[in-house]
PDB file of C-alpha atoms (C1' of nucleotides) in Angstrom:
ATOM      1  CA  UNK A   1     107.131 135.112  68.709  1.00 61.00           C
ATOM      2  CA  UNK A   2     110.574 133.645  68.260  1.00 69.00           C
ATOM      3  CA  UNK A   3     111.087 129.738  68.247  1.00 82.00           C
ATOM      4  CA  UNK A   4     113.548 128.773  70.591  1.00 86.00           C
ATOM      5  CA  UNK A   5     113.892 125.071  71.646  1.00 91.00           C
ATOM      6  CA  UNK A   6     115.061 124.001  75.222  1.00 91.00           C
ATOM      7  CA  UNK A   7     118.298 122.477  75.626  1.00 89.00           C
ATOM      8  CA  UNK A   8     117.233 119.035  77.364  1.00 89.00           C
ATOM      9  CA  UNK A   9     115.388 118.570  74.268  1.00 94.00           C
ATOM     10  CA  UNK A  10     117.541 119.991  71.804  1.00 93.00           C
ATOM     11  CA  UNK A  11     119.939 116.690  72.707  1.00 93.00           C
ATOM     12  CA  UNK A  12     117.208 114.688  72.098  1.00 95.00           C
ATOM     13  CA  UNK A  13     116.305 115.873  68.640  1.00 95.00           C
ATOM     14  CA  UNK A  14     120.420 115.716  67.827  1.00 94.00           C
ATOM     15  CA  UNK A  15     119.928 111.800  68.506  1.00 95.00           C
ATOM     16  CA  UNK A  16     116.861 111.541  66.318  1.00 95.00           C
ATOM     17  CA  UNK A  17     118.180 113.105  62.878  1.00 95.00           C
ATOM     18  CA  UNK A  18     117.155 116.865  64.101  1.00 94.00           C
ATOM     19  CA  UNK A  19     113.568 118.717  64.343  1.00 94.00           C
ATOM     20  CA  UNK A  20     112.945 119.006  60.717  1.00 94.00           C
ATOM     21  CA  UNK A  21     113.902 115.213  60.536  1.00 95.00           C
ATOM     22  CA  UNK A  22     110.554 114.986  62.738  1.00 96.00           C
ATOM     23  CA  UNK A  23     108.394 116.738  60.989  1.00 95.00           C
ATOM     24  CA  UNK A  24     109.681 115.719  57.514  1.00 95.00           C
ATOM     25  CA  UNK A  25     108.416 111.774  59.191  1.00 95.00           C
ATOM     26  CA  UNK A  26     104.552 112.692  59.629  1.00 95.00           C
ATOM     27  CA  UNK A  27     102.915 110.226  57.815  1.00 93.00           C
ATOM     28  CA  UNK A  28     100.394 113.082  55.979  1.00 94.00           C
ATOM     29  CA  UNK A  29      98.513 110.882  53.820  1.00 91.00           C
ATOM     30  CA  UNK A  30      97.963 108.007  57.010  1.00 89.00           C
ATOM     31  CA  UNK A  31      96.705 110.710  58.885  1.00 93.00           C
ATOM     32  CA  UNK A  32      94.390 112.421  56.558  1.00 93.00           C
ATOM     33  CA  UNK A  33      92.819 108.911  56.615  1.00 90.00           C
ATOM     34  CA  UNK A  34      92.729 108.324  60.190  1.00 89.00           C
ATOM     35  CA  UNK A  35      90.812 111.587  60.624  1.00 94.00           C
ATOM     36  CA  UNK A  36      88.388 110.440  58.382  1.00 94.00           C
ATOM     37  CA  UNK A  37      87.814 107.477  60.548  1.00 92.00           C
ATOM     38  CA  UNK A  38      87.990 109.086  63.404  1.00 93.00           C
ATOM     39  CA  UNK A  39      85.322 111.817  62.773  1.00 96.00           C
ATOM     40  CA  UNK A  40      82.890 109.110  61.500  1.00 97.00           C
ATOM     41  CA  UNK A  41      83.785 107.060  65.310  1.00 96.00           C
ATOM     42  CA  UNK A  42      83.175 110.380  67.315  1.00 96.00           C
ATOM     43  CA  UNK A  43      79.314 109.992  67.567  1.00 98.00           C
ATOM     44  CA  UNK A  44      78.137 108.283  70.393  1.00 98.00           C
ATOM     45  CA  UNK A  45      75.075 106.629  67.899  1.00 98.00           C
ATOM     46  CA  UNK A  46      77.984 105.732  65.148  1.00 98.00           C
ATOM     47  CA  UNK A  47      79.207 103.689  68.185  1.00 97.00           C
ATOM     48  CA  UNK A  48      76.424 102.319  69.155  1.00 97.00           C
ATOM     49  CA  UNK A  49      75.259 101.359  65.334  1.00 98.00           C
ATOM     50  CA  UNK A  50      79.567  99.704  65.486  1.00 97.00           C
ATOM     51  CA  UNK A  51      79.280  97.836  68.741  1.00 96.00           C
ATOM     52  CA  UNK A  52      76.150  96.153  67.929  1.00 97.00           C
ATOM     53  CA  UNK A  53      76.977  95.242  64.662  1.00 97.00           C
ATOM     54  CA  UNK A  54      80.068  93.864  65.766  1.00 96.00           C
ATOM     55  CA  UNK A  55      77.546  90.976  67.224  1.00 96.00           C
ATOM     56  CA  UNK A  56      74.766  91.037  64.502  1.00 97.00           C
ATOM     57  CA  UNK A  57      74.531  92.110  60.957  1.00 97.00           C
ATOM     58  CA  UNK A  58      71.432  94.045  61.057  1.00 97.00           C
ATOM     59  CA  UNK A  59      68.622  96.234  59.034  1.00 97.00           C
ATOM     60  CA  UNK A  60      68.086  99.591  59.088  1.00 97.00           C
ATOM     61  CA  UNK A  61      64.481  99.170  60.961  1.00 96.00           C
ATOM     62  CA  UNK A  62      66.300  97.332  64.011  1.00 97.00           C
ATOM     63  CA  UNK A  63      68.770 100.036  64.028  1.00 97.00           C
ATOM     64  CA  UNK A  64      65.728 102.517  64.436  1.00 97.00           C
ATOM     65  CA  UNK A  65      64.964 101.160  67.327  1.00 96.00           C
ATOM     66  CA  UNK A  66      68.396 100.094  68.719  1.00 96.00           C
ATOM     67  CA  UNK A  67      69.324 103.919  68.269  1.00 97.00           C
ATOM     68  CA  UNK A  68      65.602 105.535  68.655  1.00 96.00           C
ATOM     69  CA  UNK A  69      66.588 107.642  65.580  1.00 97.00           C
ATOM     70  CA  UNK A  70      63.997 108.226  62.315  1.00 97.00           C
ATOM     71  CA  UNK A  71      64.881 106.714  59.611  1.00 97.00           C
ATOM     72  CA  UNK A  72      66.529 109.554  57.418  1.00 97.00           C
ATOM     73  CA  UNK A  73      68.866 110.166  60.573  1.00 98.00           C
ATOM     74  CA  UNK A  74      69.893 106.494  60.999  1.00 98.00           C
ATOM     75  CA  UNK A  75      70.655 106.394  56.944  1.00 98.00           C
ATOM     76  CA  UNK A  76      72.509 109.654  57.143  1.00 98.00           C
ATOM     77  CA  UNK A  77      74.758 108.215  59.867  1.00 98.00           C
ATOM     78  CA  UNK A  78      75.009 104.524  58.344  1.00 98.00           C
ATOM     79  CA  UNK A  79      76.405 106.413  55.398  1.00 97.00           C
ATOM     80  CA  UNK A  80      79.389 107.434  56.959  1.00 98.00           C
ATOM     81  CA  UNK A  81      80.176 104.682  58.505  1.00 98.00           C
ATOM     82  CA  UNK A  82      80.203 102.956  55.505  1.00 97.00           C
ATOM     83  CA  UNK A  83      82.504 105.880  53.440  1.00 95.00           C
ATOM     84  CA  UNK A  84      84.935 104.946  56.318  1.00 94.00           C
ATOM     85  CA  UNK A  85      85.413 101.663  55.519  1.00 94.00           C
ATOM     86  CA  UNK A  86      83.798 100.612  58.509  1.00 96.00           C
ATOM     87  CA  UNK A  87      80.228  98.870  57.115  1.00 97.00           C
ATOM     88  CA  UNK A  88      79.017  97.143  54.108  1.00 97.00           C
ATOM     89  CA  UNK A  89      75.361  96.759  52.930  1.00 97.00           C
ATOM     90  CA  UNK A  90      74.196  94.081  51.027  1.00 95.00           C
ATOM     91  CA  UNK A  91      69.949  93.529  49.748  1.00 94.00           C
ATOM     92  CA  UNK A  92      68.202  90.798  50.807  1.00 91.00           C
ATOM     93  CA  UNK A  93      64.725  91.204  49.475  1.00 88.00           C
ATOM     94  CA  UNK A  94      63.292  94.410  50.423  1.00 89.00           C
ATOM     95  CA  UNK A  95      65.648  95.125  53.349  1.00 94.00           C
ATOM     96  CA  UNK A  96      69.384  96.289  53.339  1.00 96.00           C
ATOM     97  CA  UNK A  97      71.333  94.088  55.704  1.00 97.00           C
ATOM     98  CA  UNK A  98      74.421  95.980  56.913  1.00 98.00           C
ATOM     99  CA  UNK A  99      77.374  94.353  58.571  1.00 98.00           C
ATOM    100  CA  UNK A 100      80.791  95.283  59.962  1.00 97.00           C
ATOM    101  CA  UNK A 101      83.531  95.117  57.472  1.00 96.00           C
ATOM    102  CA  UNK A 102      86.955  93.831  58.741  1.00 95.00           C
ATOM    103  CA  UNK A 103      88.369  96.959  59.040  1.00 91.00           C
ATOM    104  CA  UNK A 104      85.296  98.091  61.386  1.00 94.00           C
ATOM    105  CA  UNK A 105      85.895  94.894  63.332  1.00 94.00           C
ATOM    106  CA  UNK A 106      89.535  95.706  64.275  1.00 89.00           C
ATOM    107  CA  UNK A 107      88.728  98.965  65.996  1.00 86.00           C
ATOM    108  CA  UNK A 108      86.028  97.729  68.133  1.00 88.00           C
ATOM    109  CA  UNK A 109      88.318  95.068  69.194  1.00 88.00           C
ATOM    110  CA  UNK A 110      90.726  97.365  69.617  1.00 78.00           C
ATOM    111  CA  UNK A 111      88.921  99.288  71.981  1.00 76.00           C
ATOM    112  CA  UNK A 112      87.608  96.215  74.048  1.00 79.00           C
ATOM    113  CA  UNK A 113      91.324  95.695  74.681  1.00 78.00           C
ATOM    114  CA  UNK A 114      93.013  99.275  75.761  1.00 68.00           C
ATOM    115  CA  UNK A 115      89.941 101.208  77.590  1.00 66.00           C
ATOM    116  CA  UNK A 116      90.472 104.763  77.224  1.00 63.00           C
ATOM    117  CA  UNK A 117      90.526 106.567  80.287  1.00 58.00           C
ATOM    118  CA  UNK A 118      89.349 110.483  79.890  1.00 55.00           C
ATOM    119  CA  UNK A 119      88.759 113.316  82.663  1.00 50.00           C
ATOM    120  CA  UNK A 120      84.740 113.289  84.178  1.00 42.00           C
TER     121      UNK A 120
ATOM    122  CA  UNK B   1      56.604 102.503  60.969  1.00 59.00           C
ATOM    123  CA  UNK B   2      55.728  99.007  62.575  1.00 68.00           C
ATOM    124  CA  UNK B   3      59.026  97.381  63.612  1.00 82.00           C
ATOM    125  CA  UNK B   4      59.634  93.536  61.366  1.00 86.00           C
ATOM    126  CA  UNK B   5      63.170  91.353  61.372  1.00 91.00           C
ATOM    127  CA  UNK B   6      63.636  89.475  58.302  1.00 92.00           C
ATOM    128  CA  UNK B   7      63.155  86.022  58.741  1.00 89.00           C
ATOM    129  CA  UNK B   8      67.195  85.236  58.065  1.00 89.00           C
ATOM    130  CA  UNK B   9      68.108  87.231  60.789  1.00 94.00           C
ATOM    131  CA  UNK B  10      65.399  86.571  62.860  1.00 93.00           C
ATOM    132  CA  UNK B  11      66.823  83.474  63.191  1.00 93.00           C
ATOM    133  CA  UNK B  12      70.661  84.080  63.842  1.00 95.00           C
ATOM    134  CA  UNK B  13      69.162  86.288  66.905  1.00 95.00           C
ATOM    135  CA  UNK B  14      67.582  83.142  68.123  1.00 94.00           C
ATOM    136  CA  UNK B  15      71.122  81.735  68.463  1.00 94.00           C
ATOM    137  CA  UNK B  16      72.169  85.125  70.730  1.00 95.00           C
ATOM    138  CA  UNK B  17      69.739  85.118  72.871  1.00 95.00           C
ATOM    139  CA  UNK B  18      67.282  87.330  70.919  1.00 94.00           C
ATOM    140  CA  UNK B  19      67.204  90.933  69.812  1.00 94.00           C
ATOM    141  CA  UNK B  20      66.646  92.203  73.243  1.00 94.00           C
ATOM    142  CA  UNK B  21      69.327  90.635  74.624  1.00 95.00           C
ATOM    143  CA  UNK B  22      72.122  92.228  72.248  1.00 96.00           C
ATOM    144  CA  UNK B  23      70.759  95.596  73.089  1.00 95.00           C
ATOM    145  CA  UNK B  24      71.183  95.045  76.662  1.00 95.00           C
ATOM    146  CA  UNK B  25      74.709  93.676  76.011  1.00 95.00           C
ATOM    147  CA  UNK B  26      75.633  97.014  74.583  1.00 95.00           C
ATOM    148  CA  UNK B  27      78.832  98.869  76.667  1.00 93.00           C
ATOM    149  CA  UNK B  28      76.918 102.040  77.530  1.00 94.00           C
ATOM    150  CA  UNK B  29      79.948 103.517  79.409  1.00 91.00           C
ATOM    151  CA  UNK B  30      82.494 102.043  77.303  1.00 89.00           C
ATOM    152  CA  UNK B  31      80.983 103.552  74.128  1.00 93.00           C
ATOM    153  CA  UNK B  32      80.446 107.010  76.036  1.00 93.00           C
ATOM    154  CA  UNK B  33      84.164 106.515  76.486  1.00 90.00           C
ATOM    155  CA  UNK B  34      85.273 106.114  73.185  1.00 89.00           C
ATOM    156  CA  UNK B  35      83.480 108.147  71.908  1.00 94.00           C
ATOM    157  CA  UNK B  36      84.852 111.383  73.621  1.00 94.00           C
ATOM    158  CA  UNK B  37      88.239 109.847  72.685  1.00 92.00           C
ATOM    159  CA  UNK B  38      87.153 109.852  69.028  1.00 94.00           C
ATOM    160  CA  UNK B  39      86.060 113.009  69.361  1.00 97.00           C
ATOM    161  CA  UNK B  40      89.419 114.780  70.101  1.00 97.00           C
ATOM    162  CA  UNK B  41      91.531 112.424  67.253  1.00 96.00           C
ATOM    163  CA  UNK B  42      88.829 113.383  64.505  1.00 96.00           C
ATOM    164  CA  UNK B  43      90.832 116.479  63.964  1.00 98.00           C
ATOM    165  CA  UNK B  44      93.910 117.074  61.522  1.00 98.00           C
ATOM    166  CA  UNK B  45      96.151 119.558  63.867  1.00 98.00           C
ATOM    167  CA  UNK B  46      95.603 116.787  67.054  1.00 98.00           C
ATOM    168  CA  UNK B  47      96.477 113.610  64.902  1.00 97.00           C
ATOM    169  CA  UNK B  48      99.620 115.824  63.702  1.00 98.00           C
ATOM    170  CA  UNK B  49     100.365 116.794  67.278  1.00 98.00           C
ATOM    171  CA  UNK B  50      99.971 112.894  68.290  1.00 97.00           C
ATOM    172  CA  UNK B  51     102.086 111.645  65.863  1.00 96.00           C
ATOM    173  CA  UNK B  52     104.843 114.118  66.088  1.00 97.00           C
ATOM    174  CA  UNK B  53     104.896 113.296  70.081  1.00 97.00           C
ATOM    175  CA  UNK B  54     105.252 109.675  69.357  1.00 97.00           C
ATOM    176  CA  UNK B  55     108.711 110.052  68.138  1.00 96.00           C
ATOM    177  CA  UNK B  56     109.429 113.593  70.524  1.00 97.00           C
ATOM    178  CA  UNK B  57     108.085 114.728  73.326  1.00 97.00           C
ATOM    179  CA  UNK B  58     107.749 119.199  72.986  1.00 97.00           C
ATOM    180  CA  UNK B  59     107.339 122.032  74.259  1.00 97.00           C
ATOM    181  CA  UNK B  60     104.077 124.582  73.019  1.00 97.00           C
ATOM    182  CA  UNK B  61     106.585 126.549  70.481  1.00 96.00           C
ATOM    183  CA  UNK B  62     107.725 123.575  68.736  1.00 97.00           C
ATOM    184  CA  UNK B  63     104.115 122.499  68.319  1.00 97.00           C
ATOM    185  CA  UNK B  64     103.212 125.971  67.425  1.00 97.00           C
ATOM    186  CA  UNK B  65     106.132 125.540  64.632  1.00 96.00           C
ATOM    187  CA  UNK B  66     104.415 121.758  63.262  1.00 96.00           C
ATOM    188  CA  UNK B  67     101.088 122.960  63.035  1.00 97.00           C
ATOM    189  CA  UNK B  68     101.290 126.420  61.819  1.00 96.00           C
ATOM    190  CA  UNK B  69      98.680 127.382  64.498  1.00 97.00           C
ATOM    191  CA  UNK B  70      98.656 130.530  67.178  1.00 97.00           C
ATOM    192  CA  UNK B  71     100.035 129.914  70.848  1.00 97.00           C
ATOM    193  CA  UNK B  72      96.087 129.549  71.796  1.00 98.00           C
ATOM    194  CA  UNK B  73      94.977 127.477  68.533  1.00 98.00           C
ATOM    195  CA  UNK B  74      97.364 125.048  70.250  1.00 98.00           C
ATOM    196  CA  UNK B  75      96.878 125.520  73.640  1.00 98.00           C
ATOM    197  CA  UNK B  76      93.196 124.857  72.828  1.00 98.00           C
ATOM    198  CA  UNK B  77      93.771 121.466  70.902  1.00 98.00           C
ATOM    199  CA  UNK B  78      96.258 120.274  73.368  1.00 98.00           C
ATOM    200  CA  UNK B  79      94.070 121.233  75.774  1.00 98.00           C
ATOM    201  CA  UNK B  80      91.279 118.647  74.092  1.00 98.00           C
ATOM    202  CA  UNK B  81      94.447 115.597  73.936  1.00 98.00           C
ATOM    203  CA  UNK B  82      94.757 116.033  77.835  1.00 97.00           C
ATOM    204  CA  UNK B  83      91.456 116.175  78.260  1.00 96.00           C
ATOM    205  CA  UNK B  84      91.209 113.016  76.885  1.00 95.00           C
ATOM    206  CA  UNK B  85      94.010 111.197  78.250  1.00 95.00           C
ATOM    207  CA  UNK B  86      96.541 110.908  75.139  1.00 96.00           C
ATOM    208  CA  UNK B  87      99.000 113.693  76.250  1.00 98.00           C
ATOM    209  CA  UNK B  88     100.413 114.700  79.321  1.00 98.00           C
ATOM    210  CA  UNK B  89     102.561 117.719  80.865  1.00 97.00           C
ATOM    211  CA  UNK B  90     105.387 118.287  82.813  1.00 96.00           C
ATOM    212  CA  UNK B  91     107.105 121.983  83.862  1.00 94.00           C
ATOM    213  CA  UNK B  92     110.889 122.592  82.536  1.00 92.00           C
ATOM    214  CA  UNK B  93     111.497 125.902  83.884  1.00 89.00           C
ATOM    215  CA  UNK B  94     109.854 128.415  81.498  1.00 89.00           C
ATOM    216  CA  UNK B  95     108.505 126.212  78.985  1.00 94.00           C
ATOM    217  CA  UNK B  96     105.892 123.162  79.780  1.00 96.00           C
ATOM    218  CA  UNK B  97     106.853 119.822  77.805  1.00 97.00           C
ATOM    219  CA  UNK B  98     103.709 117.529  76.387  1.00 98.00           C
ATOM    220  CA  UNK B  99     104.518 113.804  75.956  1.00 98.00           C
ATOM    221  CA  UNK B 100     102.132 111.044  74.876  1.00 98.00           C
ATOM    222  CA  UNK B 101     100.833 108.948  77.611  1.00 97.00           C
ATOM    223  CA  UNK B 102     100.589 104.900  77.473  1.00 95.00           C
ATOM    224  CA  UNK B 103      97.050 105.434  76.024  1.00 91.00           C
ATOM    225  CA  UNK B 104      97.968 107.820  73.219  1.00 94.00           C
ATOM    226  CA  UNK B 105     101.008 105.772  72.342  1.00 95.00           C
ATOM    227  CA  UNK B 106      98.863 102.615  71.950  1.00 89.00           C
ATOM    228  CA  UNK B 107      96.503 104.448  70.010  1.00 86.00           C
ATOM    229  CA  UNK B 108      99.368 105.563  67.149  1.00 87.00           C
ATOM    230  CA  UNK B 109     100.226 101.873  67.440  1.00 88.00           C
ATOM    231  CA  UNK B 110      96.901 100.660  66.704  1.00 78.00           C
ATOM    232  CA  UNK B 111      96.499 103.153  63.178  1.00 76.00           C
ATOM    233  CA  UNK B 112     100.340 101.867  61.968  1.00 78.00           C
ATOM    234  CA  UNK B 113      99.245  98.608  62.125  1.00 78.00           C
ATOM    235  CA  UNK B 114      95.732  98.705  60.645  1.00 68.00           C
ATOM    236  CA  UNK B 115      95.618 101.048  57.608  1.00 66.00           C
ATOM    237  CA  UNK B 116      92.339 102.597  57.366  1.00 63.00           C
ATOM    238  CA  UNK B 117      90.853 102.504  53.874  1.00 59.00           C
ATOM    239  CA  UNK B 118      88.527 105.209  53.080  1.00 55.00           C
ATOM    240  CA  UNK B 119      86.730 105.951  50.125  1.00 50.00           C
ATOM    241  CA  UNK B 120      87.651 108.826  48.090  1.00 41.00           C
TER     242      UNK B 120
ATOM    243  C1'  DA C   1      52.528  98.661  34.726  1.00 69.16           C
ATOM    244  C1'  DC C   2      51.176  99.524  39.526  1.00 69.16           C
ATOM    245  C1'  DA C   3      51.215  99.509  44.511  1.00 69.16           C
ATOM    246  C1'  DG C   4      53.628  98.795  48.735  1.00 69.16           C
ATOM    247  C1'  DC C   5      57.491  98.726  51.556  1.00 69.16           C
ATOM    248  C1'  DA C   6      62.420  99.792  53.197  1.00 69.16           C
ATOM    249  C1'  DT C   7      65.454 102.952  52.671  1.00 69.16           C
ATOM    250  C1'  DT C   8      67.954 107.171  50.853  1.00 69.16           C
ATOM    251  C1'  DT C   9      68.348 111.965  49.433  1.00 69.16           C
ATOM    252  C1'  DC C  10      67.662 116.841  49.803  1.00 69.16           C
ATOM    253  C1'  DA C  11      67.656 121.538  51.531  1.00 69.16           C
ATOM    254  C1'  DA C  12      66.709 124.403  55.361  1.00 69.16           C
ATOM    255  C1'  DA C  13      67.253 124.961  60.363  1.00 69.16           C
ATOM    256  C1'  DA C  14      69.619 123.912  64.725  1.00 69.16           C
ATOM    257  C1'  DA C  15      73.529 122.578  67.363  1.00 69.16           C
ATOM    258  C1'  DA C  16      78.370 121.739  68.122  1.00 69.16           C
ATOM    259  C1'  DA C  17      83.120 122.620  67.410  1.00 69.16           C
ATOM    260  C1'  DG C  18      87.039 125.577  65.956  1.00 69.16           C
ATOM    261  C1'  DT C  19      89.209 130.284  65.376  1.00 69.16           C
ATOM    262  C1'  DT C  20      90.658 134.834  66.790  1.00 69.16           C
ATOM    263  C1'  DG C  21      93.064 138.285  69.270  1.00 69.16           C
ATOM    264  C1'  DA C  22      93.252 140.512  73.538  1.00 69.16           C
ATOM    265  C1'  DA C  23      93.737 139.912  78.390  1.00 69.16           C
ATOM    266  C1'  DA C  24      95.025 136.862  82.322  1.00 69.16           C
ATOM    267  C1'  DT C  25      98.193 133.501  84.641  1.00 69.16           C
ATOM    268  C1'  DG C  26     102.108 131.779  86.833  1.00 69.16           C
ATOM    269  C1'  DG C  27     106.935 130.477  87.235  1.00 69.16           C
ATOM    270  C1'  DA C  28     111.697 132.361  86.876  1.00 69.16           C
ATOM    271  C1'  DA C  29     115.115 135.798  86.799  1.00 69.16           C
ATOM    272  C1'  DA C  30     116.620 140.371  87.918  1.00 69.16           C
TER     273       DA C  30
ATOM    274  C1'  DT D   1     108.498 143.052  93.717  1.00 69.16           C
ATOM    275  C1'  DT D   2     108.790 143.923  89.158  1.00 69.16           C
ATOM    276  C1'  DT D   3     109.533 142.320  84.783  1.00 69.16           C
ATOM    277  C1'  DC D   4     109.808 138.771  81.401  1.00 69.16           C
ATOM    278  C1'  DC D   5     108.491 134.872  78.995  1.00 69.16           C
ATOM    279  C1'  DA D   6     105.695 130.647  77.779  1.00 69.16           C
ATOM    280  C1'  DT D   7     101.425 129.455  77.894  1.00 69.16           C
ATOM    281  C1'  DT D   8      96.272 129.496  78.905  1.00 69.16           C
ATOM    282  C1'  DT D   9      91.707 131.563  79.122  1.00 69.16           C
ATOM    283  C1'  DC D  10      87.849 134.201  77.466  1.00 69.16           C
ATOM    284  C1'  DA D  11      84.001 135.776  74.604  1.00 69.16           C
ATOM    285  C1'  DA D  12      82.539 136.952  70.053  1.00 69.16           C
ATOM    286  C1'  DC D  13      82.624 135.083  65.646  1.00 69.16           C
ATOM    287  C1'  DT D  14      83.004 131.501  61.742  1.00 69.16           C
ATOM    288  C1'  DT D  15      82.768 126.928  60.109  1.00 69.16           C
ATOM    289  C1'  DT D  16      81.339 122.221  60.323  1.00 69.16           C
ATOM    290  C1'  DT D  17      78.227 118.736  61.609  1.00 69.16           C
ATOM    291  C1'  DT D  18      73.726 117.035  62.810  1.00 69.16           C
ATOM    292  C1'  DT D  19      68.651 117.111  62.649  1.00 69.16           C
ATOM    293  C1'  DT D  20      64.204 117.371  60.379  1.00 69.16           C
ATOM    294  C1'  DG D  21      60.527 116.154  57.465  1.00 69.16           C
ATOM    295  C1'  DA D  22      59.085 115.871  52.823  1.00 69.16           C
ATOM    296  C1'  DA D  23      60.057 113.935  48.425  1.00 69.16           C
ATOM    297  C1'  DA D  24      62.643 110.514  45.658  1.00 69.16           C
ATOM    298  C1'  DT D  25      64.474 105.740  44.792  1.00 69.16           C
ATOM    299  C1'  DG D  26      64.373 101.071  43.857  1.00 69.16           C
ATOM    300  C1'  DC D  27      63.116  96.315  44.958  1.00 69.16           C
ATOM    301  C1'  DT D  28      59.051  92.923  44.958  1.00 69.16           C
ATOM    302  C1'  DG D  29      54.785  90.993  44.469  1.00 69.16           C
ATOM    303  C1'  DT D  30      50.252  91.609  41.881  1.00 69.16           C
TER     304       DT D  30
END
DNA sequence: ACAGCATTTCAAAAAAAGTTGAAATGGAAA
DNA sequence: TTTCCATTTCAACTTTTTTTGAAATGCTGT
């Protein structure tokens, strides 16, 4: 199909440096990233595992229970929360203590402040 | 597996109001929320779509031209961005013009400002 | 060195999300 | 009212993500 651009918008672009000027701006390399975050954020138990963290460090046996999910689950999930950036372990005698990082802190915060509002 | 809190963090939970009591604190709704949001900007050709929109609004055949997708590739992502509030539409004539809403905006706002740092 | 515990890793199976192209929709112009 | 054009919808298919449970890892105390 042919690409034809309306005319209302056309002026707009003219202001703006043109349409390739847009799509010469996309930040590739910022948004590559944010997807990453984004798909690790898009799991209601990631969430849950964020939120609560975002009061208490925690081990992986409380987050069995705060999530109901086995052990290999909760690990599997913890991991990619922490490839985004978002948690950090660290050992205290037998256990593994995991805790927001600052990164992981901004977004929940982030969220407390603009509530998303989506279709039911 | 029986369920134990290390001793350490057994007692900053004292200091909270106890393990129960951060579990109850948890946003149910507001995490449900999120995470549906999440859901739809854990995906390359939406965050493009987002991010083009937050310097232009478009019609379907410019966005067709940015992401290199079919007219129904497209009309299925942006489908997922109204869905979850980011994006709206309004008719000009023939052609039907997407925009970013308050929401969306804020959102490209909030990933400028905090960089995301992911592991490679 | 061995046993016990908390946690991770692995591979196979299940579930969810994205892609495709053809057909449907709905406004505008003839 | 028919045709045209921009866009959406649908159902079958492909790809990606999550779940599962068994086996591996790696501290810690004996």
């Amino acid at each position: 199909m042919k690409f034809e651009i309306p005319k209302e918008i056309e002026r707009e672009l003219q202001k703006k440096g043109g349409w390739s000027n847009i799509k010469k701006r996309l930040p590739a390399d910022e948004i590559k990233q944010v997807e990453k975050v984004m798909k690790v954020l898009s799991y209601e138990t990631r969430l849950r595992i964020l939120y609560a963290m975002a009061e208490q460090r925690m081990c992986v046996c409380m987050l069995t229970e705060l999530t109901k999910c086995s052990y290999s689950k909760c690990s599997y999930h913890l991991s990619k929360l922490k490839d985004a950036g978002l948690i950090k372990a660290t050992r205290k005698g037998n256990y593994l203590v995991y805790s927001l990082t600052p990164f992981g802190r901004s977004i929940v915060r982030h969220f407390k402040k603009y509530k998303p509002e989506v279709k039911k």
